[in-house]
Amino acid sequence: MLDVPEAESHKSDGRRFLRSDETWKGWDVIPDDHVDYLITQCDISDDDGGSNTLSSGTSRSPFAVFAATTCASQQGRDISAEVVMESETLHELDLVMDIDTTLASLQEPEMSMAILPLSPGLSDLPDLHRTEKFLLNHYVNHVAVIMMPYEHYRNPWRTHYPSVAYTMLSSGHRALYDAILAHAAFNLSVLRGDEQRMSFVGSRHYTKAIQQVLPSLTRNEEASIAMAAIMTLMMTEVYTGTSTTWRAHLQGACTLLQQQTDASHWLSSDFSCTSLQSLRIIDIIGSTSRRSATHRLQEPELDMRGLFGNIQRTRDFGFTIGASQTILECIADITEIRSKKSLNNESGWLDIQLARLLSRLNAERERCSAFSTQEDPSEHETEVASQQSAFVEAAYIYMYRVLLEVPPKQVQSYVSRIFENVTEFYAVSEGNFSIWPAFIAAVEAYTPDDLTRADRWLSQICRFGMGNRKAVKEVVEEVWRRRSEICERSGIEMGMITVDWTQVIMDFGFDVLIV
């Protein structure tokens, strides 16, 4: 194989072989990561259109002779090539947009508050592998959008994450980039039922992200980027629907934060601050599905109360999940009281804790009521009001069920109000209603009306391509089955039968993040 400039000709000396060191004489040695990139170009057929070259003197690929068209007719085609061809059919999902236009729009002041700009410029970046370009499109225009219940100009997954990752300045940036692609691939595997092919692509990027994030963990200047990569990897696990190890990423993120000698600077930029907010929110919601919360008391080295307290006081804490700061704090307090309840024998201690919680919940309910009764609210205001109100009602249910162990009949009014909120939300929105409040209501539903509305909600949540939703649906339906079975066997009224949904999760061997 000999490369000859167009203006010159090669004089044969009659031999049928050439010295290997002359083949690429004068060309730069290709870095390992570019070698991987060039190999992936073999998956792209010649008729893709557009350039697939690399800059910096490595635009001529030694692997270009292995064209995808030579094996396109074979039955066992390469997985990546099939993914590329199938990407053209995704217009039916309205997911594909031009990546240059999309990322450029993120740089506009009214669209983005990203601290780090896209650098180098989009026009100077090497062309992406078409599969990567397709996955990045999907992430920005679908995955990032459904990470929040409604559109918001500060959505960190739509602004900060892709723009920071796309700079490719360090191993941390590349880790975040590959984590984003893995997240998108696993979402597509659930959306399209194409689990084997897209799961393969997702696993490849997931592995690369893990390899890239490890070096960045020891560099203080990359800590916030490493945090974002870890959180994205965690959500990738959640989106697979089968993972029981997402908590390992959560604990790793907490450990990374704790190891920082001065974590205050994390709160100075919107990029790192929203990552920390997400970390705390997931910690709060994830702790509610534990059979017991005593594990926190057994791990003093991960006592994050001081840091978490600072995070909870940051701007708009909770906006990414659609809950107020006060309600998330109440949920966290209920979980902590649950863990201490069996250890505290002080007379009246629980009554004091309940009185404090009720005072805060009642005040928050009044605030939400005043907000939701304003005249002629916009669609966005209705989305926000219904989502926040649902969280308030769910916090009441959570408190009564885990601290007082009341039967479903005692919380039925809260259940009905939550599904009224769900109905109001979907009347004006196609967004991704945060499922924790609706889940808390669904597992306590027993009246025909509430069961019908809960069943309708279960059908709605499975259309976003989030694999954990299937597990959520199975848990809710199993709670209903057990309650009905006990009723038939014992004759006890349905509303008086309690079923511990955390026990159902344990029996199934699940570890579900209810988001």
Short mmCIF file of C-alpha atoms in Angstrom, two decimals, residues 121-362:
data_model
loop_
_atom_site.label_atom_id
_atom_site.label_comp_id
_atom_site.label_asym_id
_atom_site.label_seq_id
_atom_site.Cartn_x
_atom_site.Cartn_y
_atom_site.Cartn_z
CA GLY A 121 -15.34 26.06 17.11
CA LEU A 122 -17.73 23.61 15.56
CA SER A 123 -16.30 24.23 12.10
CA ASP A 124 -12.81 23.29 13.33
CA LEU A 125 -13.76 20.01 14.99
CA PRO A 126 -13.12 16.73 13.18
CA ASP A 127 -16.24 15.18 11.73
CA LEU A 128 -17.92 12.76 14.07
CA HIS A 129 -18.54 9.16 13.21
CA ARG A 130 -22.07 9.19 11.87
CA THR A 131 -23.32 6.92 14.64
CA GLU A 132 -21.85 9.27 17.26
CA LYS A 133 -23.40 12.26 15.52
CA PHE A 134 -26.75 10.50 15.51
CA LEU A 135 -26.48 9.60 19.22
CA LEU A 136 -25.46 13.13 20.18
CA ASN A 137 -28.46 14.45 18.26
CA HIS A 138 -30.70 12.05 20.14
CA TYR A 139 -29.22 13.01 23.49
CA VAL A 140 -29.65 16.76 22.99
CA ASN A 141 -33.13 16.56 21.49
CA HIS A 142 -34.72 13.74 23.47
CA VAL A 143 -32.74 12.36 26.42
CA ALA A 144 -31.77 15.76 27.81
CA VAL A 145 -35.35 16.98 27.41
CA ILE A 146 -36.94 14.09 29.34
CA MET A 147 -34.45 14.45 32.18
CA MET A 148 -36.81 17.21 33.38
CA PRO A 149 -40.61 17.12 33.61
CA TYR A 150 -40.97 20.24 31.46
CA GLU A 151 -38.88 22.59 29.34
CA HIS A 152 -36.59 24.92 31.24
CA TYR A 153 -33.93 27.31 29.98
CA ARG A 154 -31.51 26.07 32.68
CA ASN A 155 -31.87 22.38 31.82
CA PRO A 156 -28.25 21.32 32.51
CA TRP A 157 -28.44 18.18 30.37
CA ARG A 158 -29.44 20.20 27.31
CA THR A 159 -27.04 23.11 27.83
CA HIS A 160 -24.06 22.39 30.05
CA TYR A 161 -23.42 18.68 29.56
CA PRO A 162 -23.19 18.46 25.74
CA SER A 163 -21.35 21.76 25.33
CA VAL A 164 -18.77 20.91 28.01
CA ALA A 165 -18.28 17.35 26.76
CA TYR A 166 -17.86 18.41 23.14
CA THR A 167 -14.71 20.39 23.91
CA MET A 168 -12.72 17.11 24.24
CA LEU A 169 -10.02 18.99 26.17
CA SER A 170 -9.18 16.27 28.70
CA SER A 171 -9.93 12.72 29.76
CA GLY A 172 -12.74 14.09 31.91
CA HIS A 173 -14.37 15.77 28.92
CA ARG A 174 -14.01 12.61 26.84
CA ALA A 175 -15.49 10.56 29.69
CA LEU A 176 -18.52 12.83 29.80
CA TYR A 177 -18.81 12.67 26.01
CA ASP A 178 -18.81 8.87 25.93
CA ALA A 179 -21.16 8.71 28.92
CA ILE A 180 -23.60 10.94 27.02
CA LEU A 181 -23.45 8.67 23.97
CA ALA A 182 -23.98 5.59 26.16
CA HIS A 183 -26.95 7.28 27.81
CA ALA A 184 -28.49 8.02 24.41
CA ALA A 185 -27.84 4.52 23.08
CA PHE A 186 -29.50 2.76 26.00
CA ASN A 187 -32.47 5.09 25.77
CA LEU A 188 -32.83 4.15 22.10
CA SER A 189 -32.54 0.45 22.92
CA VAL A 190 -35.63 0.77 25.11
CA LEU A 191 -37.51 3.14 22.79
CA ARG A 192 -37.11 0.95 19.73
CA GLY A 193 -36.97 -2.47 21.33
CA ASP A 194 -33.60 -2.76 19.55
CA GLU A 195 -31.89 -3.87 22.71
CA GLN A 196 -29.17 -6.13 21.32
CA ARG A 197 -27.80 -3.70 18.75
CA MET A 198 -28.11 -0.40 20.61
CA SER A 199 -27.11 -2.02 23.88
CA PHE A 200 -23.89 -3.11 22.17
CA VAL A 201 -23.18 0.46 21.08
CA GLY A 202 -24.11 1.78 24.52
CA SER A 203 -21.89 -0.74 26.30
CA ARG A 204 -18.94 0.22 24.11
CA HIS A 205 -19.25 3.91 24.99
CA TYR A 206 -19.97 3.09 28.63
CA THR A 207 -16.71 1.14 28.87
CA LYS A 208 -14.76 3.94 27.21
CA ALA A 209 -16.28 6.46 29.62
CA ILE A 210 -15.24 4.37 32.63
CA GLN A 211 -11.69 4.15 31.30
CA GLN A 212 -11.54 7.90 30.66
CA VAL A 213 -13.05 9.02 33.96
CA LEU A 214 -10.55 7.17 36.16
CA PRO A 215 -7.56 9.49 35.44
CA SER A 216 -9.70 12.59 35.99
CA LEU A 217 -10.67 11.52 39.51
CA THR A 218 -7.24 12.51 40.82
CA ARG A 219 -7.19 15.95 39.19
CA ASN A 220 -8.89 18.66 41.21
CA GLU A 221 -9.35 20.85 38.15
CA GLU A 222 -11.41 18.10 36.49
CA ALA A 223 -13.46 17.12 39.54
CA SER A 224 -16.68 18.82 38.42
CA ILE A 225 -16.43 17.27 34.95
CA ALA A 226 -15.73 13.86 36.48
CA MET A 227 -18.79 14.34 38.68
CA ALA A 228 -20.96 15.05 35.63
CA ALA A 229 -19.56 11.96 33.88
CA ILE A 230 -20.26 9.75 36.90
CA MET A 231 -23.80 11.07 37.24
CA THR A 232 -24.40 10.44 33.53
CA LEU A 233 -23.06 6.90 33.86
CA MET A 234 -25.41 6.38 36.78
CA MET A 235 -28.41 7.50 34.72
CA THR A 236 -27.21 5.23 31.93
CA GLU A 237 -27.47 2.34 34.37
CA VAL A 238 -30.96 3.47 35.33
CA TYR A 239 -32.05 3.70 31.69
CA THR A 240 -31.03 0.11 30.99
CA GLY A 241 -33.83 -0.96 33.30
CA THR A 242 -31.92 -3.99 34.60
CA SER A 243 -29.16 -2.39 36.66
CA THR A 244 -28.80 -2.96 40.38
CA THR A 245 -25.49 -1.11 40.56
CA TRP A 246 -26.51 2.50 39.97
CA ARG A 247 -25.98 3.16 43.67
CA ALA A 248 -22.28 2.38 43.24
CA HIS A 249 -22.01 5.43 40.97
CA LEU A 250 -24.00 7.49 43.47
CA GLN A 251 -21.68 6.51 46.29
CA GLY A 252 -18.66 7.15 44.07
CA ALA A 253 -19.93 10.66 43.31
CA CYS A 254 -20.44 11.32 47.03
CA THR A 255 -16.93 10.09 47.78
CA LEU A 256 -15.47 12.30 45.04
CA LEU A 257 -17.23 15.32 46.51
CA GLN A 258 -16.13 14.51 50.04
CA GLN A 259 -12.50 14.16 49.01
CA GLN A 260 -12.37 17.73 47.76
CA THR A 261 -10.55 19.84 50.33
CA ASP A 262 -12.58 22.89 49.36
CA ALA A 263 -15.93 22.05 47.81
CA SER A 264 -17.28 25.60 48.06
CA HIS A 265 -16.03 26.48 44.56
CA TRP A 266 -18.34 23.80 43.19
CA LEU A 267 -21.27 26.07 43.93
CA SER A 268 -19.82 29.04 42.03
CA SER A 269 -20.61 27.77 38.51
CA ASP A 270 -23.98 26.71 37.16
CA PHE A 271 -22.48 23.61 35.54
CA SER A 272 -21.03 22.11 38.72
CA CYS A 273 -23.84 23.41 40.94
CA THR A 274 -26.60 21.71 38.95
CA SER A 275 -24.59 18.47 38.99
CA LEU A 276 -24.42 18.66 42.78
CA GLN A 277 -28.12 19.44 42.98
CA SER A 278 -28.83 16.37 40.87
CA LEU A 279 -26.60 14.30 43.15
CA ARG A 280 -28.51 15.38 46.26
CA ILE A 281 -31.93 14.94 44.64
CA ILE A 282 -31.10 11.40 43.55
CA ASP A 283 -29.75 10.66 47.02
CA ILE A 284 -33.05 11.83 48.56
CA ILE A 285 -35.33 9.97 46.15
CA GLY A 286 -33.10 6.88 46.05
CA SER A 287 -33.15 6.59 49.85
CA THR A 288 -36.95 6.33 49.91
CA SER A 289 -36.88 2.95 48.14
CA ARG A 290 -34.54 1.43 50.70
CA ARG A 291 -36.10 -1.20 52.94
CA SER A 292 -34.27 0.57 55.75
CA ALA A 293 -32.29 3.79 55.86
CA THR A 294 -30.02 2.66 58.71
CA HIS A 295 -27.18 2.17 56.22
CA ARG A 296 -26.55 5.91 56.40
CA LEU A 297 -25.87 5.72 60.10
CA GLN A 298 -23.40 2.89 59.54
CA GLU A 299 -21.26 4.85 57.08
CA PRO A 300 -19.95 7.92 58.93
CA GLU A 301 -17.23 8.37 56.31
CA LEU A 302 -19.96 9.27 53.85
CA ASP A 303 -21.78 11.64 56.18
CA MET A 304 -22.56 14.39 53.71
CA ARG A 305 -24.94 16.45 55.82
CA GLY A 306 -22.84 19.59 55.83
CA LEU A 307 -22.18 19.52 52.09
CA PHE A 308 -25.75 18.50 51.30
CA GLY A 309 -27.04 21.32 53.46
CA ASN A 310 -25.08 23.81 51.38
CA ILE A 311 -26.33 22.23 48.16
CA GLN A 312 -29.96 22.41 49.31
CA ARG A 313 -29.61 26.14 49.86
CA THR A 314 -28.46 26.84 46.31
CA ARG A 315 -30.56 28.63 43.72
CA ASP A 316 -33.76 26.81 42.68
CA PHE A 317 -32.77 23.54 44.34
CA GLY A 318 -35.22 20.90 43.10
CA PHE A 319 -36.19 22.61 39.84
CA THR A 320 -34.79 19.76 37.72
CA ILE A 321 -37.27 17.28 39.22
CA GLY A 322 -40.18 19.68 39.62
CA ALA A 323 -40.17 19.89 43.43
CA SER A 324 -39.52 22.74 45.82
CA GLN A 325 -36.56 22.90 48.16
CA THR A 326 -38.86 22.60 51.19
CA ILE A 327 -40.57 19.43 49.97
CA LEU A 328 -37.32 17.68 49.14
CA GLU A 329 -36.00 18.58 52.58
CA CYS A 330 -39.19 17.16 54.14
CA ILE A 331 -38.82 13.90 52.19
CA ALA A 332 -35.20 13.63 53.33
CA ASP A 333 -36.22 14.31 56.94
CA ILE A 334 -38.97 11.67 56.83
CA THR A 335 -36.45 9.09 55.62
CA GLU A 336 -34.01 10.06 58.36
CA ILE A 337 -36.71 9.93 61.05
CA ARG A 338 -37.67 6.46 59.80
CA SER A 339 -34.10 5.30 60.33
CA LYS A 340 -33.96 6.73 63.86
CA LYS A 341 -37.46 5.79 64.98
CA SER A 342 -36.59 2.32 66.24
CA LEU A 343 -33.47 3.63 67.99
CA ASN A 344 -35.08 6.54 69.84
CA ASN A 345 -37.08 5.61 72.94
CA GLU A 346 -37.54 9.17 74.16
CA SER A 347 -41.17 9.83 75.05
CA GLY A 348 -42.92 12.15 72.61
CA TRP A 349 -39.93 12.34 70.26
CA LEU A 350 -41.87 11.12 67.23
CA ASP A 351 -44.80 13.44 67.99
CA ILE A 352 -42.44 16.43 67.99
CA GLN A 353 -40.96 15.37 64.65
CA LEU A 354 -44.41 14.86 63.12
CA ALA A 355 -45.60 18.27 64.32
CA ARG A 356 -42.62 19.97 62.68
CA LEU A 357 -43.14 18.09 59.43
CA LEU A 358 -46.87 18.86 59.34
CA SER A 359 -46.23 22.56 59.90
CA ARG A 360 -43.86 22.72 56.94
CA LEU A 361 -46.05 20.57 54.69
CA ASN A 362 -49.16 22.63 55.46
#
